[in-house]
XYZ file of C-alpha atoms in Angstrom:
764
model
C 0.248 0.018 0.038
C 1.153 3.646 -0.588
C 2.907 4.900 2.467
C 2.265 8.376 1.776
C 3.626 11.172 4.262
C 4.269 10.567 7.715
C 1.179 11.523 10.284
C 1.413 15.090 11.622
C 0.242 16.054 14.941
C -2.948 17.531 13.345
C -3.769 14.441 11.153
C -3.712 12.497 14.620
C -5.898 14.576 16.311
C -8.068 14.875 13.344
C -8.089 10.885 13.318
C -8.530 10.618 17.078
C -11.011 13.352 17.433
C -14.470 11.656 18.700
C -13.390 8.630 17.883
C -11.677 7.317 21.197
C -14.363 4.880 22.039
C -14.287 3.295 18.998
C -10.495 2.796 18.490
C -9.860 1.392 22.261
C -12.385 0.002 25.024
C -13.986 2.586 27.901
C -11.075 3.983 29.409
C -12.818 3.367 33.221
C -11.945 -0.375 32.158
C -8.730 0.008 31.005
C -7.572 2.224 33.587
C -7.890 -0.600 36.221
C -4.323 -2.228 34.997
C -3.044 -3.063 38.390
C -5.858 -5.864 39.109
C -6.967 -7.659 35.942
C -10.067 -9.392 35.047
C -8.666 -12.730 35.066
C -7.668 -11.969 38.685
C -3.902 -11.643 38.004
C -2.529 -8.963 40.355
C 0.622 -7.064 38.935
C 4.013 -7.229 40.829
C 4.128 -4.359 43.427
C 7.527 -4.857 44.366
C 8.720 -2.850 41.309
C 9.476 1.357 41.609
C 6.959 3.304 40.835
C 9.494 6.421 39.821
C 12.715 7.075 39.373
C 15.013 9.520 41.258
C 13.652 12.375 39.348
C 10.303 11.425 39.842
C 9.311 10.347 36.409
C 6.803 7.467 36.292
C 7.854 4.104 35.377
C 5.546 2.139 32.871
C 5.714 -1.085 30.771
C 6.883 -0.786 27.419
C 6.239 -3.700 24.752
C 8.761 -3.491 21.944
C 10.004 -6.135 19.176
C 12.698 -7.275 21.630
C 10.812 -7.932 24.753
C 8.770 -6.111 27.469
C 10.590 -3.423 29.430
C 10.023 -1.547 32.320
C 11.123 2.182 31.832
C 10.691 5.636 33.251
C 8.771 7.679 30.838
C 9.394 11.187 30.653
C 6.604 13.604 29.104
C 6.022 17.074 28.262
C 2.750 19.017 29.305
C 3.392 22.244 26.884
C 0.471 21.368 24.585
C -1.831 20.225 27.641
C -2.888 17.130 29.081
C -5.606 16.417 26.631
C -3.195 16.366 23.803
C -0.757 13.682 25.476
C -2.298 10.635 23.467
C -1.520 12.381 20.523
C 2.327 13.426 21.612
C 3.109 9.788 22.673
C 1.357 8.280 19.188
C 3.950 10.897 17.125
C 6.713 9.511 19.008
C 5.960 6.164 18.387
C 4.029 4.887 21.622
C 0.465 3.699 21.595
C -1.133 3.877 25.059
C -3.543 1.138 26.186
C -6.045 3.744 27.575
C -6.229 7.278 27.420
C -6.418 7.713 31.298
C -3.281 7.246 33.400
C -2.111 4.417 31.095
C 1.012 2.882 32.023
C 1.283 0.103 29.382
C 2.583 1.292 25.876
C 2.931 -0.661 22.718
C 5.648 0.968 20.197
C 4.575 1.291 16.601
C 7.190 -1.045 15.966
C 5.659 -3.881 17.593
C 2.525 -3.345 16.182
C 3.705 -3.100 12.729
C 6.076 -6.097 13.374
C 2.791 -8.114 14.526
C 0.769 -7.298 11.432
C 3.614 -8.347 9.231
C 4.032 -11.617 10.948
C 0.186 -12.094 10.863
C 0.306 -11.419 7.003
C 3.517 -13.369 6.181
C 3.580 -16.081 8.587
C 0.119 -16.238 9.750
C 0.912 -15.815 13.275
C -1.968 -15.363 15.731
C -1.738 -12.451 18.233
C -1.388 -15.506 21.162
C 1.469 -16.648 19.370
C 3.215 -13.543 18.862
C 2.821 -12.698 22.590
C 4.594 -15.484 23.575
C 7.267 -14.867 21.508
C 7.843 -11.393 23.297
C 7.513 -13.367 26.596
C 10.526 -15.423 25.350
C 12.507 -12.504 24.009
C 11.649 -10.799 27.810
C 12.936 -13.994 29.729
C 13.905 -17.295 27.789
C 13.577 -19.407 31.148
C 10.311 -18.002 32.340
C 7.173 -19.739 31.159
C 4.791 -17.040 29.637
C 2.062 -17.515 32.022
C 4.594 -16.392 34.821
C 4.737 -13.026 33.276
C 2.599 -9.818 33.093
C -0.125 -10.601 30.537
C -0.787 -8.083 27.930
C -2.206 -10.345 25.179
C -5.734 -8.872 25.708
C -4.244 -5.106 25.049
C -2.038 -6.578 21.976
C -5.185 -7.773 20.427
C -6.987 -4.489 20.938
C -4.158 -1.906 19.939
C -3.563 -4.219 16.883
C -6.739 -3.830 15.569
C -6.555 -0.321 16.013
C -3.275 0.203 14.525
C -4.474 -1.809 11.354
C -7.309 0.640 11.310
C -5.056 3.813 11.632
C -2.604 2.720 9.012
C -5.216 2.039 6.359
C -7.039 5.136 6.942
C -3.629 7.164 6.514
C -2.859 5.251 3.315
C -6.349 6.244 2.036
C -5.659 9.930 2.814
C -7.932 10.213 5.736
C -6.838 13.083 7.733
C -5.345 14.980 5.467
C -6.560 17.918 3.334
C -9.416 18.229 5.539
C -11.028 14.584 4.875
C -12.059 12.916 8.155
C -13.287 9.522 9.077
C -16.770 10.065 8.358
C -16.047 10.669 4.797
C -14.711 7.220 3.715
C -16.840 5.817 1.281
C -17.883 2.240 0.355
C -14.590 0.012 -0.276
C -12.487 3.139 -0.212
C -9.972 1.669 2.018
C -9.237 -1.394 -0.395
C -7.176 -1.637 -3.384
C -8.466 -3.219 -6.837
C -6.505 -4.313 -9.708
C -4.220 -1.950 -11.747
C -4.538 -3.612 -14.793
C -8.304 -4.364 -15.454
C -9.905 -1.890 -17.587
C -11.420 0.995 -15.709
C -12.499 4.270 -17.341
C -10.976 7.730 -16.088
C -8.240 5.469 -14.080
C -6.039 3.563 -16.783
C -7.938 3.676 -20.310
C -7.193 6.414 -22.683
C -10.090 9.309 -23.278
C -10.380 7.682 -26.562
C -10.745 3.878 -25.421
C -14.270 3.445 -26.630
C -13.532 4.229 -30.324
C -10.868 1.430 -30.554
C -11.883 -1.334 -32.920
C -9.877 -3.897 -30.726
C -12.731 -3.835 -28.322
C -12.226 -7.545 -26.795
C -9.251 -5.760 -24.592
C -11.406 -4.117 -22.597
C -13.727 -7.026 -21.449
C -13.951 -7.060 -17.861
C -13.392 -10.419 -16.538
C -14.380 -11.502 -13.038
C -14.709 -14.510 -11.412
C -17.201 -15.771 -8.142
C -16.586 -18.624 -5.825
C -17.523 -19.785 -2.311
C -15.083 -20.717 0.257
C -16.440 -22.975 3.113
C -13.364 -23.092 5.199
C -13.642 -19.546 6.433
C -16.646 -20.422 9.054
C -17.141 -18.632 12.181
C -18.222 -20.277 15.492
C -21.329 -18.715 16.975
C -19.925 -16.542 20.008
C -21.679 -16.393 23.337
C -21.234 -12.712 23.677
C -22.882 -11.952 20.530
C -21.904 -9.196 18.390
C -21.278 -6.691 20.780
C -18.092 -5.501 19.224
C -17.414 -2.306 17.358
C -16.905 -2.359 13.590
C -13.944 0.026 12.867
C -14.011 -0.016 8.932
C -17.322 -1.431 8.226
C -18.220 -0.984 4.491
C -14.680 0.575 3.776
C -13.028 -2.477 2.805
C -13.872 -5.910 1.291
C -17.001 -6.348 3.273
C -20.091 -4.481 2.576
C -22.247 -2.867 5.675
C -24.068 -5.048 7.747
C -27.554 -3.053 7.721
C -27.178 -2.840 3.639
C -26.322 -6.499 3.134
C -28.943 -7.845 5.324
C -31.465 -5.467 3.722
C -30.525 -6.878 0.284
C -30.591 -10.424 1.121
C -34.063 -10.050 2.866
C -35.728 -8.569 -0.383
C -33.991 -10.756 -2.809
C -35.842 -12.623 -5.220
C -35.247 -16.527 -4.600
C -35.865 -18.523 -7.584
C -35.519 -22.337 -8.345
C -33.740 -23.374 -11.098
C -34.446 -26.564 -12.744
C -31.475 -26.911 -15.011
C -30.590 -29.965 -17.126
C -26.990 -29.780 -15.457
C -27.440 -30.474 -11.861
C -24.275 -30.781 -10.186
C -24.990 -33.276 -7.203
C -21.232 -33.132 -5.762
C -21.795 -29.578 -4.631
C -25.044 -30.200 -2.542
C -22.938 -33.271 -1.141
C -20.324 -31.092 -0.412
C -22.374 -28.128 1.448
C -24.367 -30.652 3.416
C -21.167 -32.006 5.013
C -19.833 -28.614 5.683
C -22.840 -27.123 7.546
C -22.658 -26.987 11.256
C -25.083 -25.797 13.880
C -22.326 -24.495 16.071
C -21.529 -21.849 13.400
C -23.263 -18.691 12.490
C -21.336 -18.266 9.378
C -20.965 -21.306 7.300
C -18.433 -19.490 4.749
C -17.694 -16.710 2.162
C -18.183 -15.828 -0.882
C -15.937 -13.264 -2.883
C -15.267 -11.860 -6.531
C -11.970 -11.344 -8.210
C -10.859 -10.312 -11.374
C -10.363 -13.446 -13.476
C -7.028 -12.703 -15.302
C -4.881 -11.354 -12.222
C -6.548 -12.415 -9.262
C -7.218 -9.150 -7.360
C -10.290 -9.149 -4.921
C -12.940 -6.653 -5.740
C -13.753 -4.211 -2.914
C -16.949 -4.727 -0.869
C -17.421 -8.298 -2.776
C -16.814 -10.190 0.555
C -20.007 -11.843 1.738
C -20.823 -14.315 4.838
C -22.818 -17.232 4.002
C -25.203 -18.382 6.514
C -26.938 -21.427 4.993
C -24.893 -22.646 2.309
C -24.093 -21.139 -1.107
C -27.120 -19.149 -2.429
C -27.724 -17.470 -5.542
C -28.525 -14.393 -3.565
C -25.180 -14.019 -2.029
C -23.559 -13.950 -5.305
C -25.870 -11.384 -6.733
C -25.126 -9.430 -4.114
C -21.302 -9.722 -4.267
C -21.741 -9.132 -8.177
C -23.414 -6.029 -7.708
C -20.817 -4.543 -5.110
C -17.788 -5.500 -7.104
C -19.658 -3.959 -10.532
C -20.276 -0.758 -8.183
C -16.648 -0.398 -6.399
C -14.479 -1.699 -9.548
C -15.152 1.496 -11.889
C -17.401 -0.320 -14.684
C -18.755 2.664 -16.140
C -19.032 2.447 -19.825
C -17.560 -1.036 -19.892
C -19.599 -2.910 -22.602
C -18.939 -6.418 -21.748
C -18.515 -8.578 -18.457
C -17.188 -12.248 -18.680
C -18.543 -13.612 -15.253
C -17.195 -17.221 -14.223
C -18.956 -19.423 -11.796
C -18.817 -22.946 -10.847
C -22.523 -23.573 -11.544
C -22.890 -20.656 -14.390
C -25.388 -23.256 -16.161
C -27.934 -22.675 -13.332
C -27.042 -19.397 -12.138
C -27.695 -17.325 -15.203
C -30.624 -18.685 -16.189
C -32.844 -16.048 -13.951
C -30.200 -13.620 -13.565
C -32.396 -10.776 -15.046
C -35.133 -11.843 -13.377
C -33.414 -11.588 -10.033
C -31.138 -8.566 -10.342
C -32.123 -7.076 -13.699
C -33.737 -3.919 -12.217
C -30.291 -3.325 -10.631
C -28.210 -3.956 -13.556
C -27.637 -1.760 -16.522
C -29.679 -2.498 -19.520
C -29.022 -5.316 -22.016
C -27.854 -2.743 -24.700
C -25.359 -1.284 -22.464
C -23.616 -4.313 -20.733
C -23.325 -7.669 -21.794
C -22.981 -10.451 -19.679
C -21.048 -13.154 -20.893
C -21.275 -16.350 -18.826
C -18.456 -18.800 -18.371
C -17.272 -22.074 -15.911
C -13.772 -22.458 -15.027
C -11.760 -25.126 -16.873
C -11.369 -27.242 -13.732
C -14.925 -27.335 -13.093
C -16.476 -27.525 -16.462
C -15.200 -30.999 -16.767
C -17.431 -31.851 -14.083
C -20.630 -30.978 -15.666
C -22.634 -32.512 -18.229
C -21.366 -33.116 -21.777
C -23.264 -29.962 -23.079
C -21.663 -27.269 -20.671
C -18.341 -27.753 -22.113
C -18.944 -26.093 -25.312
C -21.362 -23.538 -24.118
C -19.418 -22.306 -20.988
C -15.957 -23.307 -21.413
C -13.487 -19.972 -22.012
C -11.667 -21.806 -24.552
C -14.930 -21.142 -26.875
C -15.953 -17.635 -25.634
C -14.693 -14.868 -28.395
C -12.361 -12.148 -26.350
C -11.678 -14.377 -23.373
C -8.229 -15.007 -24.491
C -6.352 -17.666 -22.323
C -7.654 -17.471 -18.900
C -8.622 -20.435 -16.825
C -11.434 -18.883 -14.556
C -10.092 -20.569 -11.331
C -7.803 -18.188 -9.885
C -9.880 -17.832 -6.695
C -9.039 -21.567 -5.875
C -5.478 -20.602 -5.330
C -6.375 -17.263 -3.557
C -8.560 -19.191 -1.234
C -5.474 -21.595 -0.330
C -3.396 -18.898 1.110
C -6.506 -17.313 2.632
C -7.185 -20.768 4.236
C -4.260 -20.751 6.502
C -5.962 -18.004 8.482
C -9.231 -19.435 8.724
C -8.290 -21.288 12.349
C -7.655 -18.042 13.966
C -10.508 -16.210 12.741
C -12.839 -18.846 13.508
C -13.204 -17.705 17.047
C -13.004 -14.015 16.835
C -15.580 -11.583 16.736
C -17.501 -11.009 13.567
C -15.991 -7.145 13.567
C -12.350 -8.578 14.381
C -12.807 -11.137 11.673
C -13.972 -8.845 9.120
C -10.905 -6.648 9.719
C -8.429 -9.508 9.471
C -9.873 -10.884 6.362
C -9.772 -7.452 4.902
C -6.224 -7.066 5.638
C -5.248 -10.338 4.093
C -7.150 -9.954 1.144
C -6.132 -6.152 0.569
C -2.592 -7.377 1.304
C -2.853 -10.179 -1.411
C -3.678 -7.264 -3.949
C -0.896 -5.339 -2.650
C 1.703 -7.883 -3.464
C -0.119 -8.118 -7.049
C 0.166 -4.876 -7.784
C 3.767 -4.730 -6.839
C 4.710 -7.801 -8.871
C 2.286 -6.836 -11.996
C 4.701 -5.172 -14.223
C 7.325 -8.359 -13.878
C 4.150 -10.819 -14.504
C 2.816 -8.797 -17.272
C 6.422 -8.979 -19.057
C 6.656 -12.853 -18.707
C 3.292 -13.546 -19.806
C 4.047 -11.187 -22.771
C 6.997 -13.177 -23.865
C 4.805 -16.401 -23.082
C 2.077 -15.294 -25.377
C 4.731 -14.457 -28.368
C 6.227 -17.998 -28.085
C 2.549 -19.667 -27.861
C 1.445 -17.614 -30.615
C 4.205 -18.766 -33.102
C 3.578 -22.321 -31.842
C -0.355 -22.126 -32.256
C 0.076 -20.432 -35.827
C 2.239 -23.299 -36.966
C 0.167 -25.889 -35.407
C -3.063 -24.331 -37.336
C -0.858 -24.127 -40.685
C -0.043 -27.951 -40.024
C -3.676 -28.812 -39.210
C -5.108 -27.174 -42.074
C -2.773 -28.801 -44.706
C -4.283 -31.985 -43.473
C -7.508 -31.104 -44.451
C -9.517 -30.164 -47.517
C -10.065 -26.395 -48.088
C -13.492 -26.893 -48.599
C -13.694 -28.507 -45.185
C -11.904 -25.387 -43.574
C -14.331 -22.888 -44.963
C -17.276 -24.825 -43.764
C -15.971 -25.027 -40.266
C -14.963 -21.512 -40.015
C -18.418 -20.331 -41.120
C -20.188 -22.949 -38.646
C -17.894 -21.482 -35.949
C -18.563 -17.770 -36.559
C -22.674 -18.583 -36.920
C -22.456 -20.356 -33.401
C -20.239 -17.466 -31.473
C -22.678 -14.951 -33.139
C -25.675 -16.791 -31.765
C -24.200 -17.907 -28.338
C -25.356 -14.829 -26.715
C -29.352 -15.370 -27.496
C -29.013 -19.077 -28.045
C -26.288 -20.806 -26.034
C -27.271 -24.346 -27.717
C -25.696 -23.037 -30.966
C -22.215 -23.697 -29.274
C -23.142 -27.529 -29.273
C -21.526 -27.500 -32.699
C -18.324 -27.540 -31.166
C -18.570 -31.237 -29.891
C -16.237 -33.773 -30.912
C -18.157 -35.797 -33.410
C -17.533 -39.300 -32.535
C -17.738 -42.342 -34.683
C -21.375 -43.909 -34.928
C -21.694 -46.002 -31.569
C -22.592 -49.850 -31.913
C -26.536 -50.325 -32.384
C -28.237 -50.210 -29.011
C -30.488 -52.884 -27.642
C -33.634 -51.047 -28.203
C -33.147 -50.745 -31.641
C -36.185 -51.499 -33.826
C -36.485 -55.078 -35.245
C -39.097 -56.327 -37.481
C -38.690 -59.905 -36.845
C -40.799 -60.587 -33.668
C -38.729 -63.686 -32.929
C -35.601 -61.614 -33.367
C -37.186 -59.170 -30.582
C -37.843 -62.034 -28.429
C -34.580 -63.494 -28.691
C -32.883 -59.972 -27.988
C -34.778 -59.639 -25.070
C -33.702 -63.125 -24.010
C -30.331 -62.458 -24.680
C -30.514 -59.083 -22.640
C -31.822 -60.868 -19.698
C -28.695 -63.140 -19.754
C -26.571 -60.302 -19.790
C -28.445 -58.817 -16.799
C -27.939 -62.323 -14.968
C -24.139 -62.439 -15.684
C -23.718 -59.006 -13.974
C -26.087 -59.792 -11.058
C -24.082 -62.920 -10.766
C -20.643 -61.094 -10.544
C -22.064 -58.610 -8.051
C -23.031 -61.233 -5.669
C -19.487 -62.516 -6.139
C -18.037 -59.541 -4.983
C -20.098 -59.367 -2.063
C -19.079 -62.716 -1.016
C -15.302 -61.884 -1.830
C -15.663 -59.003 0.566
C -16.760 -60.659 3.612
C -14.489 -60.649 6.172
C -13.057 -63.770 8.013
C -16.252 -63.502 10.336
C -18.871 -61.956 8.515
C -21.877 -60.063 10.231
C -25.248 -62.327 10.159
C -27.152 -59.496 8.426
C -24.691 -59.650 5.797
C -24.959 -63.536 5.191
C -28.733 -63.004 5.042
C -28.410 -60.507 2.409
C -26.087 -62.527 0.230
C -28.361 -65.569 0.761
C -31.662 -63.381 -0.419
C -29.408 -62.310 -3.418
C -28.708 -65.955 -4.312
C -32.084 -67.054 -4.017
C -33.326 -64.076 -6.125
C -30.891 -64.954 -8.848
C -31.613 -68.624 -8.573
C -35.348 -68.221 -9.509
C -34.310 -65.790 -12.346
C -32.091 -68.535 -13.739
C -34.950 -70.689 -13.564
C -37.199 -68.694 -15.464
C -34.424 -67.723 -18.398
C -34.317 -71.478 -19.017
C -38.088 -71.572 -19.194
C -38.072 -68.549 -21.715
C -35.485 -70.454 -23.866
C -37.466 -73.438 -24.003
C -40.321 -71.498 -25.489
C -38.361 -69.900 -28.101
C -36.672 -72.835 -29.253
C -33.449 -72.060 -28.014
C -31.044 -74.543 -26.155
C -30.178 -72.962 -22.637
C -29.106 -74.460 -19.449
C -27.443 -73.659 -16.090
C -24.076 -74.914 -16.581
C -20.535 -73.975 -15.328
C -19.083 -70.989 -17.287
C -15.352 -70.642 -18.114
C -14.124 -67.024 -17.305
C -11.464 -65.293 -19.442
C -8.258 -65.122 -18.709
C -8.439 -61.887 -16.611
C -7.527 -63.142 -12.676
C -10.358 -62.703 -10.680
C -8.521 -60.517 -8.151
C -7.238 -58.260 -11.022
C -9.107 -55.443 -9.678
C -8.603 -55.661 -5.736
C -6.173 -53.118 -5.398
C -8.993 -50.494 -5.442
C -10.859 -52.053 -3.058
C -10.632 -52.341 0.486
C -6.820 -54.073 1.124
C -6.453 -56.702 3.813
C -9.574 -58.728 3.570
C -9.522 -62.380 4.030
C -9.987 -64.988 1.254
C -13.707 -65.555 0.683
C -15.529 -68.640 0.096
C -15.144 -69.921 -3.491
C -18.599 -68.115 -5.358
C -21.120 -69.682 -7.681
C -19.968 -70.089 -11.004
C -23.380 -71.472 -12.657
C -24.719 -68.836 -15.341
C -26.959 -69.351 -18.105
C -25.462 -70.682 -21.084
C -25.670 -67.955 -23.980
C -24.402 -68.570 -27.404
C -20.937 -67.535 -26.618
C -20.785 -70.514 -24.104
C -22.168 -72.920 -26.385
C -20.043 -74.440 -29.401
C -22.682 -75.794 -31.282
C -25.185 -72.619 -31.683
C -26.956 -71.094 -34.461
C -25.404 -68.329 -36.418
C -28.200 -65.981 -36.100
C -28.434 -66.481 -32.289
C -24.248 -65.784 -32.229
C -24.767 -62.630 -34.194
C -27.524 -61.210 -32.385
C -25.523 -61.639 -28.998
C -22.468 -60.288 -30.732
C -24.204 -57.182 -31.630
C -25.797 -56.963 -28.033
C -22.662 -57.908 -26.422
C -21.268 -54.367 -27.822
C -24.000 -52.223 -26.786
C -23.566 -53.894 -23.504
C -19.540 -53.102 -23.307
C -20.525 -49.259 -24.395
C -22.757 -48.983 -21.319
C -20.178 -50.370 -19.188
C -17.309 -48.326 -20.129
C -19.639 -45.107 -20.018
C -20.767 -45.883 -16.368
C -17.036 -46.951 -15.806
C -15.880 -43.181 -17.019
C -18.639 -41.587 -14.708
C -17.509 -43.289 -11.623
C -14.034 -42.756 -12.181
C -14.953 -38.909 -12.861
C -16.664 -39.013 -9.475
C -14.109 -40.568 -7.497
C -11.512 -37.885 -9.057
C -13.957 -35.319 -8.073
C -14.056 -36.380 -4.177
C -10.320 -36.451 -4.253
C -9.968 -32.979 -5.620
C -12.900 -31.040 -4.327
C -14.011 -32.703 -1.124
C -10.997 -34.846 0.413
C -8.070 -32.578 -0.054
C -9.965 -29.474 1.184
C -12.006 -30.962 3.947
C -11.959 -28.545 7.014
C -12.606 -31.540 9.231
C -11.796 -35.169 10.218
C -15.335 -36.044 9.862
C -15.635 -34.921 6.416
C -12.664 -36.891 5.587
C -14.106 -40.102 7.278
C -17.292 -39.781 5.117
C -15.431 -39.136 1.997
C -13.236 -42.392 2.259
C -16.688 -44.211 2.939
C -17.793 -42.791 -0.377
C -14.627 -43.760 -2.264
C -14.651 -47.260 -0.972
C -18.345 -47.773 -2.299
C -17.073 -46.381 -5.600
C -14.346 -48.419 -5.566
C -16.542 -51.076 -5.218
C -18.678 -50.299 -8.019
C -15.759 -49.810 -10.236
C -14.536 -53.134 -9.586
C -17.540 -54.688 -10.036
C -17.856 -53.020 -13.291
C -14.461 -53.951 -14.433
C -15.346 -57.668 -13.823
C -18.721 -57.505 -15.711
C -16.725 -55.751 -18.802
C -14.009 -58.582 -18.503
C -16.659 -61.193 -18.841
C -18.337 -59.624 -21.709
C -14.939 -58.911 -23.746
C -14.018 -62.608 -23.118
C -17.676 -63.344 -24.805
C -16.802 -61.293 -27.697
C -13.574 -63.394 -28.397
C -15.718 -66.504 -28.512
C -18.142 -65.275 -30.638
C -15.742 -64.669 -33.334
C -15.571 -60.935 -33.215
C -13.054 -59.192 -35.557
C -10.263 -57.359 -35.258
C -11.473 -53.935 -35.552
C -14.094 -54.840 -32.435
C -11.672 -56.221 -30.405
C -9.342 -53.294 -30.885
C -12.040 -51.126 -30.180
C -12.766 -53.205 -26.653
C -9.539 -53.946 -25.400
C -8.673 -55.930 -22.371
C -9.295 -53.709 -19.097
C -6.456 -53.457 -16.625
C -6.167 -51.490 -13.113
C -3.841 -48.835 -14.895
C -6.670 -48.290 -17.268
C -9.279 -47.203 -14.593
C -6.651 -45.185 -12.682
C -8.110 -41.667 -11.542
C -6.333 -38.528 -11.898
C -6.794 -34.838 -10.822
C -4.196 -33.540 -13.088
C -4.879 -30.137 -14.521
C -4.117 -29.817 -18.117
C -3.718 -26.678 -20.318
C -6.271 -27.228 -22.814
C -5.275 -23.612 -24.535
C -1.649 -24.634 -25.157
C -1.283 -25.816 -28.838
C -0.580 -29.815 -29.019
C -1.645 -30.199 -25.174
C -4.249 -32.965 -26.346
C -1.286 -35.099 -27.420
C 0.973 -34.654 -24.715
C -1.077 -36.350 -21.956
C -2.249 -39.576 -23.562
C -5.173 -40.776 -21.506
C -6.409 -44.264 -21.265
C -8.264 -45.993 -23.927
C -11.509 -45.923 -22.150
C -11.783 -42.094 -22.605
C -11.232 -42.304 -26.287
C -14.529 -41.584 -28.153
C -13.306 -42.443 -31.321
C -11.874 -45.979 -30.870
C -8.454 -47.077 -29.885
C -5.102 -45.069 -29.272
C -2.859 -45.268 -32.070
C 0.644 -44.289 -32.488
C 0.256 -41.023 -34.165
C 1.116 -37.935 -32.527
C -1.514 -35.681 -34.588
C -4.427 -34.316 -33.088
C -7.970 -34.887 -35.008
C -6.393 -37.677 -37.240
C -9.966 -38.110 -38.518
C -9.542 -34.806 -40.563
C -6.581 -36.483 -42.520
C -7.122 -37.472 -46.145
C -5.005 -38.834 -49.095
C -4.119 -36.040 -51.828
């Protein structure tokens, strides 16, 4: 923050005039320093004055606690004594007969230790005690921890007022506006601040797009205090958080809409349900930051009281737009994790508070880390990779900012709400200040990287264009231009950006004219379901401990009885259709039974041998009709596609639980519940893998051709490994650097080529 000129006596008096009670507690309470609230009586065997009758006092400095005589001058009058002391670097603990003083150096040092080392006031006080007497326990010394907390708040407030120009040029404390004590991004386009006068006539309008990102943080919760909210708010509304009265009035009058969006991200609901606590009056925070540089927007910090609701994000967005100088800005690109649901009724909720659509276009986006956790259609519609003017931005900058802010969350959890707001405000403002200092170097490095990437992208694009026909390139560019021109009025126009996969195998519900063929297909489908059910029961038996519970044994016996009756029905249906079917022993493929045990619970005892009886389909019969073998081959391929799709969804869900819940879990209970969920997902993945292995073995016995077997490869434990690594999708060639498992390839097996979009190649 800009340091400005040193405080003069007039400045100090202006800052302190009429606000002594706000800065420090009542002087009647603070004057009782000889007998404290905790019953501690200060030592009485110390001298009261020196030989010149100068009173002794306690001075807390960076190198410890000192007992020194204090010489004061009364020329200016006793009423100006506090200002004289402050100008000389001593902050009195009270304004009436104080004998305890903190130097401005120790208060500044504590603030710096809190910002950089995340030291709490208690830890810092213990450090001062050890400086004073290394062999003495801090509890045996004079305890001025309460004064340190109180004076550090006042000192933090005074420094912000000084840096903002309060007390200078006739500006008083009551003249501070909303967000005026906070710093915003110096690089984001702001009219009349960092833009030229003729910026609106610039043809390159995309560089003036304002990019903001919103996100919630459930680690910054607050435990309800017994004393209530009786504390004094020093800088309310002037920093990162809006005034309480205005914020509550907005929330009470907010329009609440229920969004029935096709993409309902269930993980967010699960995460919020686990993080709610009856002991907390604040369950988290929501903030807005510039998406390109990661600077918090003033007045955008909002407390959450019952989960992350749309009205909290609405309030944060409106305040961010108000305090970040968005006058005459034509377009706002807003990132939010669940934008596909949030934007639907945005104009209905706060349209009367937003600029008209013809003067401000709000483009919506989802960060690159979260968009892949949504349904398939959300990627081309909300990914910043497909938004004109978005440039190369991930939209996830708040995730890294939360990681730093979460280190101070434990110490703010039990503070008063006023003190908590001041600490969060100080840390967020300090983050903006450090970004401001480092911005020139960062922009220079990014410019050099952009030049290099632009050269590589041009070469990559030229190589791609040389491998396709010219008419195809022209057609694709026209389709993209049309979709981009329609995305604001019809977001579904961006669905054209989907990867066009090869035609899948025929589904089991395909229309078949032959009635007998339809009945035969239904019989085969039932056999496939019986196979999957049998493997599921086998897995349950294999996971039993050495001494299983009676309830588990009863459940397995019930499943076995149901399976046995379904097998009998299967045989009866086969006889009616004139198909040979019996219950025989099934020979599994070469995949070991325990090939996927490494993802399940380890250390389980050897289970009893599972039942191997199953229905004999054509794949298990040597002498079977050609028509039945062809029908089973067709349905087996459809069944394999379904199994792989379910497997991909489970792996993605498992990765999400690791990255978004397990790693950021604030409590042990949340991690324990997440491990239980991960164990359940591992069981489901293992079962699906075994069902797929049996399905592929049947394809081999049915005589599937080489192309089919290459598409449905043999599954291994490496193929189903989950990963939370973050790729760089905007970098040219990034899709070929990280080769995924074959189960994630939409267009068939992985080949040895290193070219992307190999389906575009043709022979000249």
